Amino acid sequence: MKRTLDTAGMSLLAIVLLGMPLWMNVIQLNVSLGTSLLLFGLAAASVNILVGYTGFMAFGNAAFFGVGAYGSALFSHYIMPDNMILATIVGALTGTLSAFILAPFLIRRRGIYFALMTVAFGQVYYFIAYRWSNVTGGEDGFSISRPHLFGPQSNPMDGPAYYYYVLIVFVAVMAFMWFLVRSPFGLSLRAISQNEIRVRYLAINSDRMIFKALVISGMVAGIAGSLYSMSINFAYPLLMDWHQSGDFVMMTILGGAGTLWGPFIGAIIYTLAANVLSSKTETWQIFIGALFVACVLFFPKGILGFLSRPNTTSEDIDATLDRVHADALAQVEPG
Amino acid sequence: MERLIPEIVNGIVLGAFYAIIAIGLSLIMNLTGTVNLAHGSFLTLAGYLAFTLIQRGTNFWLALGISAILTVVIGLAVERTLIQPLYKRIPLYSLLLTFGLALIAEEVFRLIWGPQSVPFSPPASLQGATIIGDTVLPTFRLAIVAVLAVAMAMLLLFLYRTRQGLRLRGAVLNREMMAALGINTQMLYMMNFGIGIFLAAIAGVLASGLIGLSPTMGNGLLMPAFITVVIGGMGSIAGSLVGGLLLGVGQSVTTLYAPAASEIVTYVLMAVVLLIRPRGLFGEEGLFG
Amino acid sequence: MEGSRSRRDFVKKAAIAGGVVLGFPALIPKRTEAEETLNIGVDEELTGVYAYPAKNEVRGMQMAVDDWNKKGGVLGRKINLLVEDNANNPGTAVEKARKLFEVDKVPVLIGTLNSANSQAVSNVAFQAGKPFLVSGGHTDTVTGSQCHWTSFRTCHSTWAETHATGLSISKKFGKKWYYITPDYAFGHSLLDGYKSMEAQLGIQVVGSDLTPLGTTDFSAYLTKVLAAKPDCLIIMVQGDDQTNCLKQANSFGILKRIPVAGPQGELEPLWGVPKEAQVGYWGVEWYYKNVGNNKEAQSFVSRYMTQFQEPPTARSAFGYITVERMATAIQEAKGTDPVKVCKALSGMTFHPLQQGSGTYRTVDHQLEWPMLFCETVAGGQDGNAKDIFKMIDVQPGDAIEHPVSEQEKVCKLAWPA
């Protein structure tokens, strides 16, 4: 019964997402905003890996997002224009690399110190983008031309075509997330969020897990960023600023940290709310701020967290930990 | 070399600012785990209140005092209604809530006082410059250091020579024990927050005389203040003082030799301290991991 | 029990998703074009650090709209402004521009004063193939290396600003200069502008600092200025940076000893500076007392002052001129066909709210129009605290802009066949 309902829910989501360019105009919004919803959803998912599943306050994911954005933009402009897929991959790699560079430092601290370090290092990336203006364009930003899928001979991608490209990537990444949270690795992350000391007592190297989580988070954010700059045909330093990170964290919390689809729901609500409100009133910032306050006070588990019970129980986590622990022991003891 | 001395003096003034704001932040963070991203908004609020009073003819120093008190009252109202519910939760929530408050505050300032910078002068008696040898020191900046030093002295007196101060220090060390001893911890939380806001308010009015007073004024000072807290160590007043001076002088001297790096230097410094000595120069081990 | 709970969960999720998606039409105002109205899209920085100049631009725009509508509109259609806030963020500026073009189907777009936003939106308009008239963004690339046949700009280029002021500054104060420049493209291009004049004017640069955008404390730079003893301190920072720099320069006693000048001085930041720091000799793009015998301009100024209780600023003028010229171009093109409208704007000569004349040049679509050099009068003059500029001289547009031959190499307008 539950399975058919879940399938029905997924089908509904599929129909909604596949038909987005059609009904987006009907509800008075442009298609590229729909693309942005998918991409911010992925950025929030990257935050979710750390905040929702590992229980770490990550306030620097916009830096990975932004490095991915510049990665694909600079690649398209300087090295190989007109190759969208390669640009996406390069952006993803740069985003991953940006997290990989920081991870050895970030894993050494926890709690609020971890959070402050993510902010500090994120801002270092922001200032590099800002100051290295010969390469990045600095404050003025970096223009890129419309992406071509099949090389310079093909037509540049228009809004709807690019949306479907992003949708394919979105589905792939969300599928990856689905597998990730169910894998032993994912369950170990959740165990860390419950009680890291216990995990370490079971001979599991939590530092290594957190390292991997950071790098994966950087990869997902980097993919989102690299597609975003190609969507708006522009890369700019504010994409990396800690305020942008704060927005991504908000989306995650709003939708439900620790749930698979929570970040996406949060991204939709937050982005649409900001977009619609700013068209209606100049004081829209008050409403967005109030949304933050209300969410924290009244909906801290977020919309999906409020509605559903977790699919994975503590027993599942314990069972997995036992397996991982046994594996670890087997490696230590001979035979 | 002679150019270094005025830079160091500038750095000390800047550092005093960072220190006073950092002490407020640190007190709030230390006792209740609240990361107050709206701290800058209280700075700005105090500046605007003082501006309004001065426009009506109030003397600068009186306006400073009154706006500080008003800002504390508003701060306490915010603390009791919005922040107090979060004391039991992880710091992420106070971070997000105060982030939202800062957004609201900025827009409210824009609505009441307008989006433009408003002209705010230091008192006429302090507008000149004091010349020591070859070095020109704006008198107002010297006055700022004096006022902040007095504020810090008052704070230290309170913490180390009064009963309430003793209780506050005790609560920082062990909240549960204080409650178990029958002490009203809620009052302590309020007092603590109030002190933090009071320091921010004073800094805000003084800053308005130095830089432009606009809805976004306080936010520019927030980040360096956080960095000062981290460098100096959470909960340590001496740490915030030393950290602030270090940061201020570091920024000023870097500006002399490599201005483009003056912003990055602060973040790099923070990252380095977090790596080598995460509790900060004078901080206590074990707080917040 | 389990089944009904899952069903409830699912229904809740679906309801929320559905509500969110379908509820939006109720919230979003329907703004598609009716036969009787002509919608002009405005993409502007209404929140953030530029909120005040942006507000003044929109005020000017709205006044131009009202004036045209009183005359019966454009080609019989009333003009309506669809204003969107880009929150001083290029990503948002792009989305809003696309919304205006694709959803609201505006035939033309105007606005932006942030450099990055101007370029990003200029690119969007080019992709959409529709005209975009930049009101207040100064970055060189919009009418330079990244120009498009669809983009035009009202406010002066940085080259014009430096070339309108350089000679006057050196004649008035001397040849030893100290530069304080904001460290981004706008600042760099101002610096390049003055550099190109140094040899010819015999300027000796005794110091030059690039200050990060948003610098609150200029004391480090100001002590260097005191040590260098220039004939003139050239301040190129704008907005809040300019306010801070002047306030602090005053506290160091600089303003009493060293004259201060710069390529751009605006009323918005200078009105926010306390009297003791309200000094300087600045390039001013438009001033409300420089309207001469231009009746339309005189009427604009007096009506603006009545309505808003303060004089119009250069920003207000940018807004008014931008709408006014866009409407004129649509009228001349007898419709909103993009190529015809752009062809009508290109090369259009008129009086931009003053006696002097201006032209949207065919080579780069930059408005070439006069620029003033003014002295700041602290506290205002003639009993008006807001009247702070005393006009010293006016340079005609063609004397100060990039030479056409130079621009031809940089900007290639590829008109559609």
CSV table of N, CA, C and O in Angstrom, one decimal, chain B residues 37-97:
chain,number,residue,atom,x,y,z
B,37,LEU,N,23.6,36.8,14.8
B,37,LEU,CA,23.9,37.5,13.6
B,37,LEU,C,23.1,38.8,13.4
B,37,LEU,O,23.3,39.5,12.5
B,38,ALA,N,22.3,39.1,14.4
B,38,ALA,CA,21.5,40.4,14.4
B,38,ALA,C,22.3,41.4,15.2
B,38,ALA,O,21.8,42.5,15.4
B,39,HIS,N,23.5,41.1,15.7
B,39,HIS,CA,24.2,42.0,16.6
B,39,HIS,C,24.5,43.3,15.9
B,39,HIS,O,24.4,44.4,16.4
B,40,GLY,N,24.8,43.2,14.6
B,40,GLY,CA,25.0,44.4,13.8
B,40,GLY,C,23.8,45.3,13.7
B,40,GLY,O,23.9,46.6,13.7
B,41,SER,N,22.6,44.7,13.7
B,41,SER,CA,21.4,45.5,13.6
B,41,SER,C,21.2,46.3,14.9
B,41,SER,O,20.7,47.4,14.8
B,42,PHE,N,21.6,45.8,16.0
B,42,PHE,CA,21.5,46.6,17.3
B,42,PHE,C,22.5,47.8,17.3
B,42,PHE,O,22.1,48.8,17.8
B,43,LEU,N,23.6,47.5,16.7
B,43,LEU,CA,24.6,48.7,16.5
B,43,LEU,C,23.9,49.8,15.7
B,43,LEU,O,23.9,51.0,16.1
B,44,THR,N,23.3,49.4,14.6
B,44,THR,CA,22.6,50.4,13.7
B,44,THR,C,21.5,51.0,14.4
B,44,THR,O,21.3,52.2,14.3
B,45,LEU,N,20.7,50.2,15.1
B,45,LEU,CA,19.5,50.8,15.8
B,45,LEU,C,19.9,51.9,16.8
B,45,LEU,O,19.4,53.0,16.8
B,46,ALA,N,21.0,51.6,17.6
B,46,ALA,CA,21.4,52.6,18.5
B,46,ALA,C,21.9,53.9,17.8
B,46,ALA,O,21.6,55.0,18.2
B,47,GLY,N,22.6,53.7,16.7
B,47,GLY,CA,23.0,54.8,15.9
B,47,GLY,C,21.8,55.7,15.4
B,47,GLY,O,21.8,56.9,15.6
B,48,TYR,N,20.8,55.0,14.9
B,48,TYR,CA,19.6,55.8,14.4
B,48,TYR,C,18.9,56.5,15.6
B,48,TYR,O,18.4,57.6,15.5
B,49,LEU,N,18.8,55.8,16.7
B,49,LEU,CA,18.1,56.4,17.9
B,49,LEU,C,18.9,57.6,18.3
B,49,LEU,O,18.3,58.7,18.6
B,50,ALA,N,20.2,57.5,18.4
B,50,ALA,CA,21.0,58.7,18.8
B,50,ALA,C,20.8,59.8,17.8
B,50,ALA,O,20.7,61.0,18.1
B,51,PHE,N,20.8,59.5,16.5
B,51,PHE,CA,20.6,60.4,15.4
B,51,PHE,C,19.3,61.2,15.6
B,51,PHE,O,19.3,62.5,15.6
B,52,THR,N,18.3,60.5,15.9
B,52,THR,CA,17.0,61.1,16.1
B,52,THR,C,17.0,62.1,17.3
B,52,THR,O,16.4,63.2,17.2
B,53,LEU,N,17.6,61.6,18.4
B,53,LEU,CA,17.7,62.4,19.6
B,53,LEU,C,18.5,63.7,19.3
B,53,LEU,O,18.1,64.8,19.7
B,54,ILE,N,19.6,63.5,18.6
B,54,ILE,CA,20.5,64.7,18.4
B,54,ILE,C,19.8,65.7,17.5
B,54,ILE,O,19.9,66.9,17.6
B,55,GLN,N,19.0,65.2,16.5
B,55,GLN,CA,18.3,66.1,15.6
B,55,GLN,C,17.3,66.9,16.4
B,55,GLN,O,17.0,68.1,16.0
B,56,ARG,N,16.8,66.4,17.5
B,56,ARG,CA,15.9,67.2,18.4
B,56,ARG,C,16.7,68.0,19.4
B,56,ARG,O,16.1,68.5,20.3
B,57,GLY,N,18.0,68.1,19.2
B,57,GLY,CA,18.7,69.0,20.1
B,57,GLY,C,19.4,68.4,21.3
B,57,GLY,O,19.9,69.1,22.1
B,58,THR,N,19.3,67.1,21.4
B,58,THR,CA,19.9,66.5,22.6
B,58,THR,C,21.4,66.5,22.4
B,58,THR,O,22.0,66.4,21.3
B,59,ASN,N,22.1,66.7,23.6
B,59,ASN,CA,23.5,66.6,23.6
B,59,ASN,C,24.0,65.2,23.2
B,59,ASN,O,23.4,64.2,23.5
B,60,PHE,N,25.2,65.2,22.6
B,60,PHE,CA,25.7,63.9,22.0
B,60,PHE,C,25.8,62.8,23.1
B,60,PHE,O,25.4,61.7,22.9
B,61,TRP,N,26.4,63.2,24.2
B,61,TRP,CA,26.7,62.2,25.3
B,61,TRP,C,25.4,61.7,25.9
B,61,TRP,O,25.2,60.5,26.2
B,62,LEU,N,24.4,62.6,26.1
B,62,LEU,CA,23.2,62.2,26.6
B,62,LEU,C,22.5,61.3,25.6
B,62,LEU,O,21.9,60.3,26.0
B,63,ALA,N,22.5,61.7,24.4
B,63,ALA,CA,21.9,60.8,23.3
B,63,ALA,C,22.5,59.4,23.3
B,63,ALA,O,21.9,58.4,23.2
B,64,LEU,N,23.9,59.4,23.5
B,64,LEU,CA,24.6,58.1,23.6
B,64,LEU,C,24.0,57.2,24.7
B,64,LEU,O,23.6,56.1,24.5
B,65,GLY,N,23.8,57.8,25.9
B,65,GLY,CA,23.3,57.1,27.0
B,65,GLY,C,21.9,56.6,26.8
B,65,GLY,O,21.5,55.5,27.0
B,66,ILE,N,21.0,57.6,26.4
B,66,ILE,CA,19.6,57.2,26.2
B,66,ILE,C,19.4,56.2,25.1
B,66,ILE,O,18.7,55.2,25.3
B,67,SER,N,20.1,56.3,24.0
B,67,SER,CA,19.9,55.4,22.9
B,67,SER,C,20.4,54.0,23.3
B,67,SER,O,19.8,53.0,22.9
B,68,ALA,N,21.5,54.0,24.1
B,68,ALA,CA,22.0,52.7,24.6
B,68,ALA,C,20.9,52.0,25.4
B,68,ALA,O,20.7,50.8,25.3
B,69,ILE,N,20.3,52.7,26.3
B,69,ILE,CA,19.3,52.1,27.2
B,69,ILE,C,18.1,51.7,26.4
B,69,ILE,O,17.6,50.5,26.6
B,70,LEU,N,17.6,52.5,25.5
B,70,LEU,CA,16.5,52.1,24.6
B,70,LEU,C,16.8,50.8,23.8
B,70,LEU,O,16.0,49.9,23.7
B,71,THR,N,18.0,50.8,23.3
B,71,THR,CA,18.4,49.6,22.5
B,71,THR,C,18.4,48.4,23.4
B,71,THR,O,18.0,47.3,22.9
B,72,VAL,N,18.9,48.5,24.6
B,72,VAL,CA,18.9,47.3,25.5
B,72,VAL,C,17.5,46.9,25.8
B,72,VAL,O,17.2,45.7,25.8
B,73,VAL,N,16.6,47.8,26.0
B,73,VAL,CA,15.2,47.4,26.3
B,73,VAL,C,14.6,46.6,25.1
B,73,VAL,O,14.0,45.6,25.3
B,74,ILE,N,14.9,47.2,23.9
B,74,ILE,CA,14.4,46.5,22.7
B,74,ILE,C,15.0,45.1,22.6
B,74,ILE,O,14.4,44.1,22.3
B,75,GLY,N,16.3,45.1,22.9
B,75,GLY,CA,17.1,43.8,22.8
B,75,GLY,C,16.5,42.8,23.7
B,75,GLY,O,16.4,41.6,23.4
B,76,LEU,N,16.2,43.2,25.0
B,76,LEU,CA,15.7,42.3,25.9
B,76,LEU,C,14.3,41.7,25.5
B,76,LEU,O,14.0,40.6,25.7
B,77,ALA,N,13.5,42.6,24.9
B,77,ALA,CA,12.2,42.2,24.4
B,77,ALA,C,12.4,41.1,23.4
B,77,ALA,O,11.7,40.0,23.4
B,78,VAL,N,13.4,41.3,22.5
B,78,VAL,CA,13.7,40.3,21.4
B,78,VAL,C,14.2,39.0,22.1
B,78,VAL,O,13.8,37.9,21.7
B,79,GLU,N,15.0,39.2,23.1
B,79,GLU,CA,15.6,38.0,23.7
B,79,GLU,C,14.5,37.1,24.4
B,79,GLU,O,14.5,35.9,24.2
B,80,ARG,N,13.6,37.8,25.1
B,80,ARG,CA,12.6,37.0,25.8
B,80,ARG,C,11.6,36.3,24.9
B,80,ARG,O,11.2,35.2,25.1
B,81,THR,N,11.3,37.0,23.8
B,81,THR,CA,10.2,36.4,22.9
B,81,THR,C,10.8,35.5,21.9
B,81,THR,O,10.2,34.4,21.6
B,82,LEU,N,11.9,35.8,21.3
B,82,LEU,CA,12.3,35.0,20.1
B,82,LEU,C,13.5,34.1,20.4
B,82,LEU,O,13.7,33.1,19.8
B,83,ILE,N,14.4,34.6,21.2
B,83,ILE,CA,15.7,33.9,21.3
B,83,ILE,C,15.7,32.8,22.5
B,83,ILE,O,16.2,31.8,22.4
B,84,GLN,N,15.0,33.2,23.5
B,84,GLN,CA,14.9,32.3,24.7
B,84,GLN,C,14.4,30.9,24.4
B,84,GLN,O,14.9,30.0,24.9
B,85,PRO,N,13.4,30.8,23.5
B,85,PRO,CA,12.9,29.4,23.1
B,85,PRO,C,14.0,28.6,22.5
B,85,PRO,O,13.9,27.3,22.5
B,86,LEU,N,15.1,29.2,22.0
B,86,LEU,CA,16.1,28.4,21.3
B,86,LEU,C,17.2,27.9,22.2
B,86,LEU,O,18.2,27.3,21.7
B,87,TYR,N,17.2,28.3,23.5
B,87,TYR,CA,18.4,28.0,24.3
B,87,TYR,C,18.6,26.5,24.4
B,87,TYR,O,19.8,26.1,24.7
B,88,LYS,N,17.6,25.7,24.3
B,88,LYS,CA,17.8,24.3,24.4
B,88,LYS,C,18.3,23.6,23.2
B,88,LYS,O,18.7,22.4,23.1
B,89,ARG,N,18.3,24.4,22.1
B,89,ARG,CA,18.6,23.7,20.8
B,89,ARG,C,20.0,24.0,20.3
B,89,ARG,O,20.7,24.8,20.9
B,90,ILE,N,20.4,23.3,19.2
B,90,ILE,CA,21.8,23.5,18.7
B,90,ILE,C,21.9,24.9,18.1
B,90,ILE,O,20.9,25.5,17.7
B,91,PRO,N,23.1,25.5,18.1
B,91,PRO,CA,23.3,26.8,17.7
B,91,PRO,C,22.8,27.2,16.3
B,91,PRO,O,22.6,28.3,16.0
B,92,LEU,N,22.7,26.1,15.4
B,92,LEU,CA,22.2,26.4,14.1
B,92,LEU,C,20.9,27.2,14.0
B,92,LEU,O,20.7,28.1,13.2
B,93,TYR,N,20.0,26.9,15.0
B,93,TYR,CA,18.7,27.6,14.9
B,93,TYR,C,18.8,29.1,15.3
B,93,TYR,O,18.2,29.9,14.7
B,94,SER,N,19.7,29.4,16.3
B,94,SER,CA,19.8,30.8,16.7
B,94,SER,C,20.5,31.5,15.5
B,94,SER,O,20.2,32.7,15.2
B,95,LEU,N,21.4,30.9,14.8
B,95,LEU,CA,22.1,31.4,13.7
B,95,LEU,C,21.0,31.8,12.6
B,95,LEU,O,21.0,33.0,12.1
B,96,LEU,N,20.1,30.9,12.3
B,96,LEU,CA,19.1,31.2,11.3
B,96,LEU,C,18.1,32.2,11.7
B,96,LEU,O,17.7,33.1,11.0
B,97,LEU,N,17.7,32.1,13.0
B,97,LEU,CA,16.7,33.1,13.4
B,97,LEU,C,17.3,34.5,13.4
B,97,LEU,O,16.6,35.4,13.0
